[in-house]
Tab-separated table of C-alpha atoms in Angstrom:
chain	number	residue	atom	x	y	z
A	17	MET	CA	-75.728	-6.274	96.699
A	18	ALA	CA	-78.475	-8.723	95.670
A	19	PRO	CA	-80.123	-10.643	98.550
A	20	ASP	CA	-79.228	-14.277	99.017
A	21	PRO	CA	-81.968	-16.382	97.348
A	22	TRP	CA	-81.683	-18.979	100.090
A	23	PHE	CA	-82.622	-16.538	102.853
A	24	SER	CA	-85.428	-14.972	100.829
A	25	THR	CA	-86.840	-18.474	100.252
A	26	TYR	CA	-86.332	-19.272	103.947
A	27	ASP	CA	-88.247	-16.154	105.034
A	28	SER	CA	-91.168	-16.945	102.718
A	29	THR	CA	-91.191	-20.536	104.009
A	30	CYS	CA	-91.363	-19.305	107.604
A	31	GLN	CA	-94.278	-17.071	106.665
A	32	ILE	CA	-96.095	-20.058	105.156
A	33	ALA	CA	-95.476	-22.078	108.327
A	34	GLN	CA	-96.816	-19.244	110.457
A	35	GLU	CA	-99.875	-18.923	108.225
A	36	ILE	CA	-100.524	-22.672	108.550
A	37	ALA	CA	-100.362	-22.426	112.351
A	38	GLU	CA	-102.877	-19.588	112.324
A	39	LYS	CA	-105.184	-21.465	109.942
A	40	VAL	CA	-105.013	-24.628	112.077
A	41	GLN	CA	-105.869	-22.603	115.173
A	42	GLN	CA	-108.763	-20.977	113.315
A	43	ARG	CA	-110.026	-24.363	112.105
A	44	ASN	CA	-109.936	-25.767	115.614
A	45	GLN	CA	-111.869	-22.773	116.844
A	46	TYR	CA	-114.495	-23.335	114.147
A	47	GLU	CA	-114.752	-26.987	115.144
A	48	ARG	CA	-115.346	-26.044	118.771
A	49	ASN	CA	-118.065	-23.628	117.668
A	50	GLY	CA	-119.650	-26.191	115.363
A	51	GLU	CA	-118.923	-24.203	112.207
A	52	ASN	CA	-118.012	-25.609	108.787
A	53	THR	CA	-114.253	-26.132	108.414
A	54	THR	CA	-114.121	-27.641	104.911
A	55	LYS	CA	-112.757	-24.527	103.224
A	56	LEU	CA	-110.092	-24.017	105.892
A	57	THR	CA	-109.085	-27.691	105.700
A	58	VAL	CA	-108.550	-27.444	101.934
A	59	THR	CA	-106.525	-24.240	102.395
A	60	ILE	CA	-104.366	-25.836	105.104
A	61	ARG	CA	-103.678	-28.889	102.938
A	62	ALA	CA	-102.566	-26.656	100.069
A	63	LEU	CA	-100.342	-24.626	102.398
A	64	LEU	CA	-98.794	-27.801	103.835
A	65	GLN	CA	-97.979	-29.006	100.331
A	66	LYS	CA	-96.480	-25.625	99.508
A	67	LEU	CA	-94.462	-25.726	102.734
A	68	LYS	CA	-93.117	-29.164	101.803
A	69	GLU	CA	-92.079	-27.928	98.357
A	70	LYS	CA	-90.389	-24.854	99.824
A	71	ILE	CA	-88.398	-26.990	102.272
A	72	ALA	CA	-87.320	-29.273	99.416
A	73	LEU	CA	-86.215	-26.187	97.457
A	74	LEU	CA	-84.216	-24.943	100.446
A	75	LYS	CA	-82.479	-28.320	100.715
A	76	ASP	CA	-81.593	-28.234	97.015
A	77	LEU	CA	-80.286	-24.650	97.179
A	78	LEU	CA	-78.201	-25.447	100.258
A	79	LEU	CA	-76.746	-28.570	98.657
A	80	ARG	CA	-75.735	-26.629	95.541
A	81	ALA	CA	-74.234	-23.777	97.559
A	82	VAL	CA	-72.099	-26.188	99.609
A	83	ALA	CA	-71.095	-28.309	96.599
A	84	THR	CA	-69.987	-25.273	94.566
A	85	HIS	CA	-68.264	-23.627	97.589
A	86	GLN	CA	-70.476	-20.538	97.375
A	87	ILE	CA	-70.642	-20.540	101.174
A	88	THR	CA	-68.285	-21.731	103.899
A	89	GLN	CA	-68.767	-24.979	105.749
A	90	LEU	CA	-69.647	-23.054	108.920
A	91	GLU	CA	-72.344	-21.101	107.079
A	92	GLY	CA	-73.592	-24.349	105.553
A	93	ASP	CA	-73.947	-25.874	109.027
A	94	ARG	CA	-75.812	-22.798	110.252
A	95	ARG	CA	-78.269	-22.949	107.362
A	96	GLN	CA	-78.690	-26.680	107.867
A	97	ASN	CA	-79.712	-26.022	111.475
A	98	LEU	CA	-82.295	-23.494	110.296
A	99	LEU	CA	-83.550	-25.999	107.749
A	100	ASP	CA	-83.793	-28.749	110.361
A	101	ASP	CA	-85.836	-26.403	112.535
A	102	LEU	CA	-88.214	-25.836	109.620
A	103	VAL	CA	-88.570	-29.592	109.130
A	104	THR	CA	-89.428	-29.935	112.818
A	105	ARG	CA	-92.031	-27.196	112.508
A	106	GLU	CA	-93.510	-28.926	109.481
A	107	ARG	CA	-93.900	-32.128	111.491
A	108	LEU	CA	-95.548	-30.241	114.340
A	109	LEU	CA	-97.924	-28.490	111.985
A	110	LEU	CA	-98.842	-31.723	110.240
A	111	ALA	CA	-99.450	-33.443	113.573
A	112	SER	CA	-101.592	-30.540	114.755
A	113	PHE	CA	-103.538	-30.542	111.501
A	114	LYS	CA	-104.305	-34.222	112.070
A	115	ASN	CA	-105.143	-33.452	115.724
A	116	GLU	CA	-101.992	-35.315	116.885
A	117	GLY	CA	-99.344	-33.986	119.218
A	118	ALA	CA	-98.741	-30.346	120.133
A	119	GLU	CA	-101.420	-27.708	120.364
A	120	PRO	CA	-101.539	-25.038	117.641
A	121	ASP	CA	-101.010	-22.266	120.200
A	122	LEU	CA	-97.666	-23.798	121.125
A	123	ILE	CA	-96.749	-24.187	117.434
A	124	ARG	CA	-97.697	-20.599	116.660
A	125	SER	CA	-95.669	-19.373	119.644
A	126	SER	CA	-92.702	-21.456	118.477
A	127	LEU	CA	-92.957	-20.013	114.966
A	128	MET	CA	-93.164	-16.437	116.188
A	129	THR	CA	-90.425	-16.597	118.843
A	130	GLY	CA	-88.098	-19.119	117.214
A	131	GLY	CA	-88.776	-21.792	119.832
A	132	ALA	CA	-91.109	-22.895	122.589
A	133	LYS	CA	-91.513	-20.768	125.700
A	134	ARG	CA	-89.389	-21.529	128.720
A	135	GLY	CA	-90.940	-24.318	130.723
A	136	ALA	CA	-93.433	-25.313	128.008
A	137	PRO	CA	-93.374	-29.031	127.224
A	138	ASN	CA	-92.080	-29.659	123.732
A	139	PRO	CA	-91.016	-33.199	122.828
A	140	TRP	CA	-89.189	-31.903	119.734
A	141	LEU	CA	-86.701	-29.833	121.757
A	142	LEU	CA	-84.750	-32.596	123.453
A	143	GLU	CA	-81.013	-32.687	123.913
A	144	GLU	CA	-80.571	-34.472	120.616
A	145	PRO	CA	-78.772	-33.492	117.408
A	146	GLU	CA	-80.923	-31.839	114.790
A	147	GLU	CA	-79.934	-34.451	112.209
A	148	THR	CA	-81.412	-37.332	114.227
A	149	ARG	CA	-84.306	-35.568	115.902
A	150	GLY	CA	-87.509	-37.555	115.552
A	151	LEU	CA	-85.852	-40.464	113.724
A	152	GLY	CA	-85.901	-44.128	114.653
A	153	PHE	CA	-82.815	-46.303	115.045
A	154	ASP	CA	-83.145	-47.742	111.540
A	155	GLU	CA	-83.592	-44.283	110.058
A	156	ILE	CA	-80.571	-42.971	111.969
A	157	ARG	CA	-78.461	-45.885	110.754
A	158	GLN	CA	-79.612	-45.329	107.166
A	159	GLN	CA	-78.854	-41.618	107.475
A	160	GLN	CA	-75.356	-42.335	108.779
A	161	GLN	CA	-74.741	-44.847	105.997
A	162	LYS	CA	-75.911	-42.306	103.425
A	163	ILE	CA	-73.554	-39.669	104.862
A	164	ILE	CA	-70.653	-42.126	104.771
A	165	GLN	CA	-71.467	-43.078	101.171
A	166	GLU	CA	-71.592	-39.417	100.152
A	167	GLN	CA	-68.245	-38.785	101.854
A	168	ASP	CA	-66.727	-41.829	100.149
A	169	ALA	CA	-68.053	-40.669	96.781
A	170	GLY	CA	-66.567	-37.221	97.381
A	171	LEU	CA	-63.201	-38.709	98.333
A	172	ASP	CA	-63.242	-40.970	95.263
A	173	ALA	CA	-63.983	-37.996	93.014
A	174	LEU	CA	-61.192	-35.986	94.651
A	175	SER	CA	-58.764	-38.893	94.286
A	176	SER	CA	-59.688	-39.262	90.607
A	177	ILE	CA	-59.089	-35.557	89.996
A	178	ILE	CA	-55.696	-35.665	91.733
A	179	SER	CA	-54.695	-38.764	89.731
A	180	ARG	CA	-55.600	-37.066	86.451
A	181	GLN	CA	-53.649	-33.965	87.406
A	182	LYS	CA	-50.629	-36.092	88.326
A	183	GLN	CA	-50.821	-37.943	85.003
A	184	MET	CA	-51.093	-34.665	83.096
A	185	GLY	CA	-48.052	-33.328	84.957
A	186	GLN	CA	-46.016	-36.409	84.072
A	187	GLU	CA	-47.030	-36.180	80.412
A	188	ILE	CA	-46.089	-32.508	80.300
A	189	GLY	CA	-42.707	-33.313	81.886
A	190	ASN	CA	-42.023	-36.066	79.344
A	191	GLU	CA	-42.954	-33.745	76.485
A	192	LEU	CA	-40.602	-31.060	77.807
A	193	ASP	CA	-37.761	-33.589	78.042
A	194	GLU	CA	-38.320	-34.640	74.408
A	195	GLN	CA	-38.399	-31.009	73.261
A	196	ASN	CA	-35.161	-30.291	75.136
A	197	GLU	CA	-33.467	-33.264	73.428
A	198	ILE	CA	-34.604	-32.023	70.017
A	199	ILE	CA	-33.272	-28.541	70.785
A	200	ASP	CA	-29.904	-29.998	71.875
A	201	ASP	CA	-29.678	-32.033	68.645
A	202	LEU	CA	-30.441	-28.948	66.554
A	203	ALA	CA	-27.797	-26.949	68.419
A	204	ASN	CA	-25.179	-29.639	67.763
A	205	LEU	CA	-26.166	-29.832	64.090
A	206	VAL	CA	-25.904	-26.065	63.686
A	207	GLU	CA	-22.508	-26.041	65.397
A	208	ASN	CA	-21.166	-28.852	63.167
A	209	THR	CA	-22.506	-27.179	60.038
A	210	ASP	CA	-20.923	-23.876	61.018
A	211	GLU	CA	-17.560	-25.554	61.559
A	212	LYS	CA	-17.773	-27.264	58.164
A	213	LEU	CA	-18.618	-23.959	56.487
A	214	ARG	CA	-15.573	-22.318	58.063
A	215	THR	CA	-13.301	-25.171	56.907
A	216	GLU	CA	-14.624	-25.044	53.356
A	217	THR	CA	-14.238	-21.267	53.320
A	218	ARG	CA	-10.553	-21.563	54.284
A	219	ARG	CA	-10.005	-24.140	51.533
A	220	VAL	CA	-11.640	-21.960	48.909
A	221	ASN	CA	-9.495	-19.000	49.915
A	222	LEU	CA	-6.333	-21.127	49.738
A	223	VAL	CA	-7.244	-22.476	46.288
A	224	ASP	CA	-8.016	-18.970	45.118
A	225	ARG	CA	-4.615	-17.689	46.232
A	226	LYS	CA	-2.827	-20.614	44.576
A	227	SER	CA	-4.710	-20.157	41.331
A	228	THR	CA	-3.796	-16.476	41.302
A	229	SER	CA	-0.036	-17.236	41.779
A	230	CYS	CA	0.006	-19.906	39.043
A	231	GLY	CA	-1.728	-17.617	36.607
A	232	GLY	CA	0.957	-14.931	37.051
A	233	LEU	CA	3.750	-17.418	36.553
A	234	VAL	CA	2.196	-18.775	33.343
A	235	CYS	CA	1.802	-15.240	31.976
A	236	PHE	CA	5.445	-14.444	32.763
A	237	CYS	CA	6.699	-17.585	31.049
A	238	PHE	CA	4.517	-16.959	28.024
A	239	SER	CA	5.848	-13.383	27.739
A	240	GLY	CA	9.457	-14.594	27.982
A	241	MET	CA	8.962	-17.118	25.195
A	242	ILE	CA	7.542	-14.431	22.930
A	243	MET	CA	10.575	-12.235	23.559
A	244	VAL	CA	12.929	-15.072	22.705
A	245	ILE	CA	11.045	-15.814	19.490
A	246	LEU	CA	11.147	-12.163	18.531
A	247	LEU	CA	14.877	-11.966	19.144
A	248	LEU	CA	15.435	-15.063	17.016
A	249	LEU	CA	13.422	-13.565	14.208
A	250	VAL	CA	15.364	-10.339	14.388
A	251	ALA	CA	18.648	-12.275	14.295
A	252	ILE	CA	17.530	-14.248	11.252
A	253	VAL	CA	16.516	-11.110	9.461
A	254	VAL	CA	19.771	-9.440	10.275
A	255	VAL	CA	21.776	-12.393	9.011
A	256	ALA	CA	19.708	-12.546	5.882
A	257	VAL	CA	20.165	-8.942	4.915
A	258	TRP	CA	23.722	-8.556	6.123
A	259	PRO	CA	25.972	-8.097	3.013
A	260	THR	CA	28.551	-10.763	2.476
A	261	ASN	CA	32.050	-9.897	1.218
């Protein structure tokens, strides 16, 4: 079975984040020793940009997987939590790179263990939902409005699909009713035509029988007349040749 591209991308993104933490720690060490950090700074900037692109790719892959129902909603929530954790790590790394916020040792420990050590201060791990972590009130309100708009758009699309399916069903039903009426009309026409054919057949048979009877009678009468004429002729001949006294 082929590996899930989302998890392979997630693993490579985590490796980049870990590499950034190590590079930031190394740069800070160079700074404390008075060494040149220009090369490391350029490398860290490139890695941060790559990390940002990888996180954007993960968001896009997750959105497609959820929209096309390739994964369940529960799995989508789990991946979203992992993605939110990566976003938090990116913020920590960026702050550390700019010498703001958490120390790189704490970031590196968080990357390697999946979270800060017990008892270590970490302002990013408050009892706050992942979706709103680190956001201001205006940003939270905008995020909620965006979620509501996306849900409304999804419901509108679903309603439109259901309406089209209902309309198609009604059109199919009307077409079936018309076809049934045509079939009934054809059945009645065939039945009437069959009845007419039977009636005409009976009439033809009756006429045929009558014509046969009349023909026999005419022949008999014609034969009788010939016999009478023959007898008359014989009588005339006999009278003509009979000797008179």
